[in-house]
Coordinates of C-alpha atoms in Angstrom, one line a residue:
X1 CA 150.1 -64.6 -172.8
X2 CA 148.4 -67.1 -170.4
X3 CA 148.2 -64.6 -167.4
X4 CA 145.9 -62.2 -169.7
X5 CA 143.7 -65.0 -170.9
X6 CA 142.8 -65.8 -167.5
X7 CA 142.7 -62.2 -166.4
X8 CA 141.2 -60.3 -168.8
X9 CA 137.1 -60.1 -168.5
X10 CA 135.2 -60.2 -172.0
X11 CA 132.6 -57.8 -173.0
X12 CA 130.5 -61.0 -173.0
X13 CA 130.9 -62.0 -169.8
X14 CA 130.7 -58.1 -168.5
X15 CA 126.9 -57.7 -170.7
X16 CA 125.6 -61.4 -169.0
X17 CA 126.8 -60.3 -165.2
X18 CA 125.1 -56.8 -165.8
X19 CA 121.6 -58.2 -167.1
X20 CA 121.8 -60.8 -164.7
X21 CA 121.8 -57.8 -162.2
X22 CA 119.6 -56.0 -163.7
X23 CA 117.0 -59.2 -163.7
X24 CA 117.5 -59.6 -160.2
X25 CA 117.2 -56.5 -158.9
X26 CA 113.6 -56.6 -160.8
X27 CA 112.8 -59.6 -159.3
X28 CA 113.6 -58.2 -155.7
X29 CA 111.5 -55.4 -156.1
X30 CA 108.7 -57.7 -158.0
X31 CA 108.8 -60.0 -154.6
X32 CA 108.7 -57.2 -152.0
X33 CA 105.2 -55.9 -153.8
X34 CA 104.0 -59.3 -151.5
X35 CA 105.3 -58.5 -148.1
X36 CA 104.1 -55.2 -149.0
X37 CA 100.6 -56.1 -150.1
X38 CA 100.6 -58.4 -146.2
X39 CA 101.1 -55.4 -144.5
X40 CA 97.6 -53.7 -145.7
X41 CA 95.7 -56.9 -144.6
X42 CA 95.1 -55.7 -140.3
X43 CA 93.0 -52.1 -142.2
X44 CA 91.2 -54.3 -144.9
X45 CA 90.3 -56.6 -141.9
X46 CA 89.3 -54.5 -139.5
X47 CA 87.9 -51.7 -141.3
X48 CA 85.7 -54.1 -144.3
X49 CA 85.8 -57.4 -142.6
X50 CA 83.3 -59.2 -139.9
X51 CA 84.9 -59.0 -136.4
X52 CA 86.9 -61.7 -134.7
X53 CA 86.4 -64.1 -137.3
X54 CA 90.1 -64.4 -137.8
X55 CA 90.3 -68.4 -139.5
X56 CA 87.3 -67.4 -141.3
X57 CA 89.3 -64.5 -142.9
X58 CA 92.2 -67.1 -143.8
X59 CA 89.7 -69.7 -145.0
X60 CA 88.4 -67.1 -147.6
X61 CA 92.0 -65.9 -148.2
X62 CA 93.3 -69.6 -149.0
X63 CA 91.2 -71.6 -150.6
X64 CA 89.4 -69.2 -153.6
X65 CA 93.0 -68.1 -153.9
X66 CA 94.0 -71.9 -154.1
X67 CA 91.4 -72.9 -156.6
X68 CA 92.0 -70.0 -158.8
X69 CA 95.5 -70.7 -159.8
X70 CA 94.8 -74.7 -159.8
X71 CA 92.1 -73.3 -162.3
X72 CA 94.6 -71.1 -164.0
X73 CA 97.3 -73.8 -164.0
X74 CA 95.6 -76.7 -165.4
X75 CA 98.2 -79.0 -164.0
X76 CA 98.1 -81.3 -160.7
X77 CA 100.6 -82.9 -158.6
X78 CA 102.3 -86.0 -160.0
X79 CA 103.6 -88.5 -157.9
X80 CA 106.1 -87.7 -154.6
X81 CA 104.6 -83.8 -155.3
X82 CA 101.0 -85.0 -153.9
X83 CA 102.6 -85.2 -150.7
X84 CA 105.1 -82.5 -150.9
X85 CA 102.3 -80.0 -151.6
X86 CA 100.6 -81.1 -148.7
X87 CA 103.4 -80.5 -146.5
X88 CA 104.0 -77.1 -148.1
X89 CA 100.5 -76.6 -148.0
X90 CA 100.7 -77.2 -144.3
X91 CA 103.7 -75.4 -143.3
X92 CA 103.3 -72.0 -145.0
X93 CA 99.6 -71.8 -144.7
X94 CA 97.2 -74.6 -143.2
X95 CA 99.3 -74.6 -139.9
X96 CA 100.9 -71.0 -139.7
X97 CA 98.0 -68.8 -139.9
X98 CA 96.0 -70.8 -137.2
X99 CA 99.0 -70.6 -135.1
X100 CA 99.6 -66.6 -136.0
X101 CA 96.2 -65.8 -134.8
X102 CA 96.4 -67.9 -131.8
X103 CA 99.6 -66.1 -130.5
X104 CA 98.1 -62.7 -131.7
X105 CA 94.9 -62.8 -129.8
X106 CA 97.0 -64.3 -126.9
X107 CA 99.8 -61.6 -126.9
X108 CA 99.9 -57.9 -126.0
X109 CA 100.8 -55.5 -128.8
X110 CA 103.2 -56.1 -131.4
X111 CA 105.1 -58.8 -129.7
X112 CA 103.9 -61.3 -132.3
X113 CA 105.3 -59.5 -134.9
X114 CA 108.4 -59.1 -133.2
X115 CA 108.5 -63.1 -133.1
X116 CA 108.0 -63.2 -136.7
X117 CA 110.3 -60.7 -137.5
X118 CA 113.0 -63.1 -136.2
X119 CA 111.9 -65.6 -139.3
X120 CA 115.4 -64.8 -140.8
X121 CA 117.1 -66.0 -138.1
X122 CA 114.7 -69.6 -137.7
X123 CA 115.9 -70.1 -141.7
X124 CA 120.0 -69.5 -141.6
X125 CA 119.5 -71.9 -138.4
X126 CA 117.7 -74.6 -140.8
X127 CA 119.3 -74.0 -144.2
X128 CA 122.7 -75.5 -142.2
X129 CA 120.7 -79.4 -141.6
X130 CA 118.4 -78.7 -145.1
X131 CA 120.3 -77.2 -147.1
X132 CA 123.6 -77.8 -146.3
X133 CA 124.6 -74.3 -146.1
X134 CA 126.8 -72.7 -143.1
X135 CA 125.1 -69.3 -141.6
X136 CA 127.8 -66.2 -142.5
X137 CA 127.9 -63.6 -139.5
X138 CA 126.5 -61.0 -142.3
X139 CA 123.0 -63.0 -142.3
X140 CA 123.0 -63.4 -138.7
X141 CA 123.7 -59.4 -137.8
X142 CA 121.6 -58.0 -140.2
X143 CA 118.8 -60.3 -139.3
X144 CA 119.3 -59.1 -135.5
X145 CA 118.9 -56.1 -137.2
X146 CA 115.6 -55.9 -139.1
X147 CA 114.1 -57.7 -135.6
X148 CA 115.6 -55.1 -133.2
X149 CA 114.1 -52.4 -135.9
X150 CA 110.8 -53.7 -136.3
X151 CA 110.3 -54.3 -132.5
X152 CA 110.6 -50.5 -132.5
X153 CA 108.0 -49.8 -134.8
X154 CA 104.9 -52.2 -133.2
X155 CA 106.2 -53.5 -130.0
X156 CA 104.6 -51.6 -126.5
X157 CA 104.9 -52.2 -123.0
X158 CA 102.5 -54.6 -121.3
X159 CA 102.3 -57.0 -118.5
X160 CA 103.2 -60.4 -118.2
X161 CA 103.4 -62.8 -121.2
X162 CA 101.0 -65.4 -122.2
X163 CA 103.2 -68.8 -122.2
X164 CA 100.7 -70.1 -124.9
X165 CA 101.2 -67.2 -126.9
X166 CA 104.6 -67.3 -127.1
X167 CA 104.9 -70.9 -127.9
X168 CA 102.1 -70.6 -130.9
X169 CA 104.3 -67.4 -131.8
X170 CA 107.6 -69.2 -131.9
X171 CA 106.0 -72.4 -133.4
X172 CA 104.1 -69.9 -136.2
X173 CA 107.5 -68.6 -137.0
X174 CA 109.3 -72.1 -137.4
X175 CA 106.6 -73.0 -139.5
X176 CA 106.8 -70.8 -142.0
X177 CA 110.6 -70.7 -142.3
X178 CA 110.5 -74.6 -142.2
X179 CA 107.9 -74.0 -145.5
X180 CA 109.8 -71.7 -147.1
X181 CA 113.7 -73.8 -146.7
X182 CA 111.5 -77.2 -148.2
X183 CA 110.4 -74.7 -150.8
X184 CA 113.9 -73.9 -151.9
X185 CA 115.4 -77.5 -151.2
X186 CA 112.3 -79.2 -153.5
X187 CA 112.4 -76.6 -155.9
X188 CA 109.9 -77.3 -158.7
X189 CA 108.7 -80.7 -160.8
X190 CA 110.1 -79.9 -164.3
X191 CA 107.8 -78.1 -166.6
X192 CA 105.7 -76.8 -163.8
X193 CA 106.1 -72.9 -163.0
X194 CA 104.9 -70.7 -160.0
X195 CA 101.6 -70.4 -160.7
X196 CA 100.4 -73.8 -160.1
X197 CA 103.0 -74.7 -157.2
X198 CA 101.4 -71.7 -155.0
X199 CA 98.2 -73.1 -155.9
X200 CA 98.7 -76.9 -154.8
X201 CA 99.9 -74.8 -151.2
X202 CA 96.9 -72.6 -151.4
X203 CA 94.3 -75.1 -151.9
X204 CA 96.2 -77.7 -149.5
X205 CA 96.2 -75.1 -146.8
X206 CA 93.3 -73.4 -147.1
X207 CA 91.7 -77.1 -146.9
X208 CA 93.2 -77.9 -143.6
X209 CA 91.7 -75.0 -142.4
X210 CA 88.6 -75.5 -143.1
X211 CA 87.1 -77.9 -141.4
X212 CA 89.1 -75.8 -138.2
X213 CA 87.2 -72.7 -138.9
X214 CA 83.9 -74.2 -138.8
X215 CA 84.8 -76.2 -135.6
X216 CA 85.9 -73.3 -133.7
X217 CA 84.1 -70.3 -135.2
X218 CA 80.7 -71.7 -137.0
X219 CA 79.0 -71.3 -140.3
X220 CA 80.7 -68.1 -142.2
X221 CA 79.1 -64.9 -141.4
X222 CA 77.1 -62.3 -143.2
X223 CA 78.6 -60.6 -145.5
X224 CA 77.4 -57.1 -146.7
X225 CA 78.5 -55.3 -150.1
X226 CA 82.2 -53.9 -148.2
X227 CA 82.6 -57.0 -146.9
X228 CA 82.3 -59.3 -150.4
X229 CA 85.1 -56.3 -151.7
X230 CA 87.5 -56.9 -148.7
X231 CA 87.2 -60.7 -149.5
X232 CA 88.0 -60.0 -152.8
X233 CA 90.6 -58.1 -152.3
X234 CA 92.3 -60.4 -149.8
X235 CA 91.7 -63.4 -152.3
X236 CA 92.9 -62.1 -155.4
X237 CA 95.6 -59.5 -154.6
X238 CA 96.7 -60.4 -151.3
X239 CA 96.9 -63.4 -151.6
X240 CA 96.5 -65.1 -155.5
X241 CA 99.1 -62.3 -156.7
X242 CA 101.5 -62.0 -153.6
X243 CA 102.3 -65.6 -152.8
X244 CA 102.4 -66.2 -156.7
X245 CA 105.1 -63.4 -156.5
X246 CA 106.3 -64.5 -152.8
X247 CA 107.2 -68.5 -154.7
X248 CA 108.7 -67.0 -157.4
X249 CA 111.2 -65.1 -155.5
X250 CA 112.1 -67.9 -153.5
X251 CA 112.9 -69.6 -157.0
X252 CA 114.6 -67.2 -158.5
X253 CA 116.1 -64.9 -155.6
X254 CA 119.2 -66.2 -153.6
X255 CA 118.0 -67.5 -149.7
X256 CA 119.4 -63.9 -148.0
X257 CA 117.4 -61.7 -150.9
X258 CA 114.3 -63.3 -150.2
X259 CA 114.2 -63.3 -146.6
X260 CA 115.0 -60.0 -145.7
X261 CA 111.7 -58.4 -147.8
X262 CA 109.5 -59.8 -144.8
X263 CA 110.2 -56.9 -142.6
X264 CA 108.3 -54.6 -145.3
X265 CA 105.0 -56.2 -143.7
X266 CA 105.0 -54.7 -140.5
X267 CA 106.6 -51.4 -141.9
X268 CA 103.5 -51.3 -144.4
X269 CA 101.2 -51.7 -141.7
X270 CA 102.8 -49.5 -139.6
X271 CA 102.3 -46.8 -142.3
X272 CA 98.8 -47.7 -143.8
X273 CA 97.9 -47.2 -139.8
X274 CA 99.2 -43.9 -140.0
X275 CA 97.9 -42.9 -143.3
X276 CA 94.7 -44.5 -143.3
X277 CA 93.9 -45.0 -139.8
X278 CA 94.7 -41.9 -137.9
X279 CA 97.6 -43.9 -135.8
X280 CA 100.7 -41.8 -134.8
X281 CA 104.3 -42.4 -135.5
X282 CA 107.0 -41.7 -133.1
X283 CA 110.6 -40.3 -134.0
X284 CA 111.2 -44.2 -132.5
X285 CA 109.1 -45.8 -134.6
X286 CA 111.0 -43.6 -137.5
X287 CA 114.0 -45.1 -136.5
X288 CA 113.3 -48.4 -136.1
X289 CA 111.6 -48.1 -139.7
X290 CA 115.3 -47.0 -141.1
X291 CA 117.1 -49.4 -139.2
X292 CA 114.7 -52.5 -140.7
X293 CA 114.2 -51.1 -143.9
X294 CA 118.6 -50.8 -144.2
X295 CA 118.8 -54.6 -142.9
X296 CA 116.0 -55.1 -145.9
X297 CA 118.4 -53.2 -148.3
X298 CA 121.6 -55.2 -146.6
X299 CA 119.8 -58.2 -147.1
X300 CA 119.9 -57.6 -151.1
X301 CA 123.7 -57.8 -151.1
X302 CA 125.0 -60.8 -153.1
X303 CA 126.8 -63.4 -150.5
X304 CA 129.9 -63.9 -150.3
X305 CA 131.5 -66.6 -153.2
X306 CA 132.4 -69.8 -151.6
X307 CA 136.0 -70.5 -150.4
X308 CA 138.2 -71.4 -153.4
X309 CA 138.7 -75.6 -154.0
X310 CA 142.1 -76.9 -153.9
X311 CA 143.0 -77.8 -157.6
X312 CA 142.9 -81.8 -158.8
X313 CA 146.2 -83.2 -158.5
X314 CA 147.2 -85.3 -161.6
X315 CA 148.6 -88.5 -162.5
X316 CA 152.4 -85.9 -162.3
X317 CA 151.3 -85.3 -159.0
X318 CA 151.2 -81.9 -159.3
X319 CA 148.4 -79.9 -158.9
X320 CA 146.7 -78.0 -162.1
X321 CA 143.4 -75.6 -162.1
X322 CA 140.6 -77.0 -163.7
X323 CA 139.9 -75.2 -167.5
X324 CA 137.4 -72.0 -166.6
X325 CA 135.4 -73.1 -169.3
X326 CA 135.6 -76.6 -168.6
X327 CA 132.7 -78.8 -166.8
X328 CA 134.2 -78.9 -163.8
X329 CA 134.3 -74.9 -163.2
X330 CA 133.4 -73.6 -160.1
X331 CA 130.4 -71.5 -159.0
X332 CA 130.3 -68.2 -161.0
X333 CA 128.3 -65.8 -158.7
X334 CA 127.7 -63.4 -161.5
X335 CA 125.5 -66.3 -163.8
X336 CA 124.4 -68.7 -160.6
X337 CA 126.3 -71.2 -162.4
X338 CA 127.9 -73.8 -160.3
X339 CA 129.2 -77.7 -160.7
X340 CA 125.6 -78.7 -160.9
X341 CA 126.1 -78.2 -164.5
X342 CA 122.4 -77.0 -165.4
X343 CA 122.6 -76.3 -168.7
X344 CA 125.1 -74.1 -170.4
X345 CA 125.5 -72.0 -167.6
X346 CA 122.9 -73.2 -164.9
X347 CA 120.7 -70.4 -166.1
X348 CA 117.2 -70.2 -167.9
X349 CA 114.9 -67.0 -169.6
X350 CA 114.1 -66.6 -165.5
X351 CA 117.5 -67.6 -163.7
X352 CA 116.4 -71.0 -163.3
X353 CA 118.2 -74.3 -164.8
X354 CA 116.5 -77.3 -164.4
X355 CA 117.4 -77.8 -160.4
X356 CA 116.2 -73.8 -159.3
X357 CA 119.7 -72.8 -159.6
X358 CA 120.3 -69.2 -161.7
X359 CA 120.7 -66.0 -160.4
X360 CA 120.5 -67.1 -156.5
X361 CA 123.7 -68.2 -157.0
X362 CA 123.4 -71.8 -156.1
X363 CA 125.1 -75.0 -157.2
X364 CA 127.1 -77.3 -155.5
X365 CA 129.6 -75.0 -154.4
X366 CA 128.4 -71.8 -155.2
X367 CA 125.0 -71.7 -152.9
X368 CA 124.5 -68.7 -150.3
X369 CA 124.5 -69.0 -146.9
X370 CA 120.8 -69.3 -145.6
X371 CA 117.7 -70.2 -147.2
X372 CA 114.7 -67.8 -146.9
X373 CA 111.6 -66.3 -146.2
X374 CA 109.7 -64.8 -143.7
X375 CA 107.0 -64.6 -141.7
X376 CA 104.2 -62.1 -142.9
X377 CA 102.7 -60.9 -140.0
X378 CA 101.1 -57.6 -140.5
X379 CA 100.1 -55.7 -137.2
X380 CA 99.7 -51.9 -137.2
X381 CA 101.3 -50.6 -134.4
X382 CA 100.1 -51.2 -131.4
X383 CA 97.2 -53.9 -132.9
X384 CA 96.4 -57.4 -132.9
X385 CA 98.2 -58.7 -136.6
X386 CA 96.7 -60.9 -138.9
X387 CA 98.4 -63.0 -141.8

């Protein structure tokens, strides 16, 4: 009688583990429209945009983008977030794009994007001192992976490498996987959503920035009629909507899910070059868009449940399981529920609890194994990338 109250699975529990599939699997897609909506930025650019007026380009992405959702939001940072939001601010915006066009401008071909493509790999390294979370050999290998595959697609033969370039590439890279493993370790001030945390990083970004762009590149230029729609277009869309989407992944996604959409960038690019642009594509480019694009898929895969606890011993001595419905129960990867005990089951209308935790899966025991993001470098093949 015992053995088939622990064994057997109840309709209820089977519904709640298939709609919390079902929401993330929405969510997935819902987050890879902003890696997606990166890779078109390079045609917008070059094709609508003044030339080589790269920080002037993430200026006018940033800060409209920034003030809009502050605008839409209505809410400012309180307390410790002032300063969180500045680092954020800093790390996924005001500080990477700088450094992204440095190493762009500075390197031949696609090797930037190549750099960024490793972004995976800079988070499972950082999510073990940050998060607390030990790397699996699954996350590792796939991430090798998607870098291997997307070096196929933009990466060309050239001379010898710029040291400067490949610093600002590898520091670009760290900076935005640094960004996005404080994003999921801070997680959210209670009763503030998305909208207004990719705001505060917006605006704080797009302010250090400023003052940069006018130091190095001048007043802003002229802008004629295809111009004021590209800036548009790169403000609202690309990047109001997609780092709204890109923050709310990282909330409700688990660390692997999330980081493993960023080699859709340089695949988009790769094709809006080719369909758009006239640019070619090589039975190797083919290939190493279907080996990145099956690390993307791979990277969906729920990790692996943490290893089982040894049960409490009692005042007997002998050792007894903790109840299953009991607060002491141990992560359910199914309902993100862990021994954080966030709410009834460490789960919200959107997979959150009160501490991020939900469908991601994490809790005290029951977190994944890397934290994510990536860097959204978007070259076409063969060109110079921009953010």
């Amino acid at each position: 009688m015992g053995r088939s109250l622990t064994s057997a699975t109840s309709p209820t529990s089977a519904g709640s583990a298939g709609s919390a599939r079902t929401a993330t699997s929405t969510t997935a897609l819902l987050t890879a429209l902003a890696p997606i909506s990166w890779g078109t930025t390079y045609a917008v650019t070059t094709e609508l945009l003044p030339p080589d007026r790269p920080l002037f380009v993430a200026l006018v992405r940033a800060l409209p983008a920034g003030l809009l959702l502050l605008a839409l939001a209505r809410v400012l940072p309180r307390g410790a977030w002032w300063w969180r939001s500045a680092v954020l601010g800093a790390l996924n915006i005001g500080a990477f794009f700088p450094l992204l066009f440095l190493s762009a401008y500075r390197l031949p071909g696609g090797l930037a994007a190549v750099v960024g493509s490793v972004g995976p790999l800079f988070v499972v390294g950082l999510s073990a001192p940050l998060l607390g979370q030990r790397p699996s050999a699954r996350s590792v290998l796939t991430g090798v992976v998607a870098a291997f595959g997307v070096s196929l697609v933009v990466l060309r033969a050239a001379g010898a490498l710029d040291p400067v370039g490949v610093l600002a590439a590898l520091a670009s890279t760290a900076s935005m996987s640094t960004g996005t493993v404080l994003t999921k370790k801070w997680g959210r001030p209670a009763g503030v959503g998305p909208l207004a945390l990719t705001g505060w990083q917006l605006t704080a970004g797009g302010l250090l920035i400023a003052p940069l762009a006018l130091l190095v590149e001048g007043p802003p230029p002229a802008l004629d009629a295809g111009a004021v729609g590209g800036c548009l277009y790169l403000a609202l869309a690309n990047t109001a909507v997609a780092y709204w989407l890109w923050f709310r992944g990282i909330g409700r996604l688990t660390a692997t899910q999330v980081t493993f959409l960023g080699p859709l960038s340089p695949l988009t690019a790769a094709v809006v070059g080719w369909a758009a642009l006239g640019q070619t594509l090589t039975p190797l480019q083919l290939t190493g868009m279907a080996l990145a694009l099956g690390a993307t898929m791979a990277g969906q895969l729920a990790p692996h449940t943490a290893a089982k606890q040894p049960a409490p011993r009692t005042a007997g001595g002998r050792g007894r399981r903790p109840s299953p419905t009991g607060p002491g129960r141990h992560s359910d990867p199914a309902n993100g529920t862990g021994t954080d005990g966030t709410g009834t089951d460490g789960t919200g209308t959107d997979g959150t609890g009160t501490d991020g935790t939900g469908t991601d899966g994490t809790g005290t025991d029951g977190t994944g194994t890397d934290g994510t993001g990536a860097p959204h470098l978007t070259p076409a093949a063969g060109a110079r990338p921009t953010p």
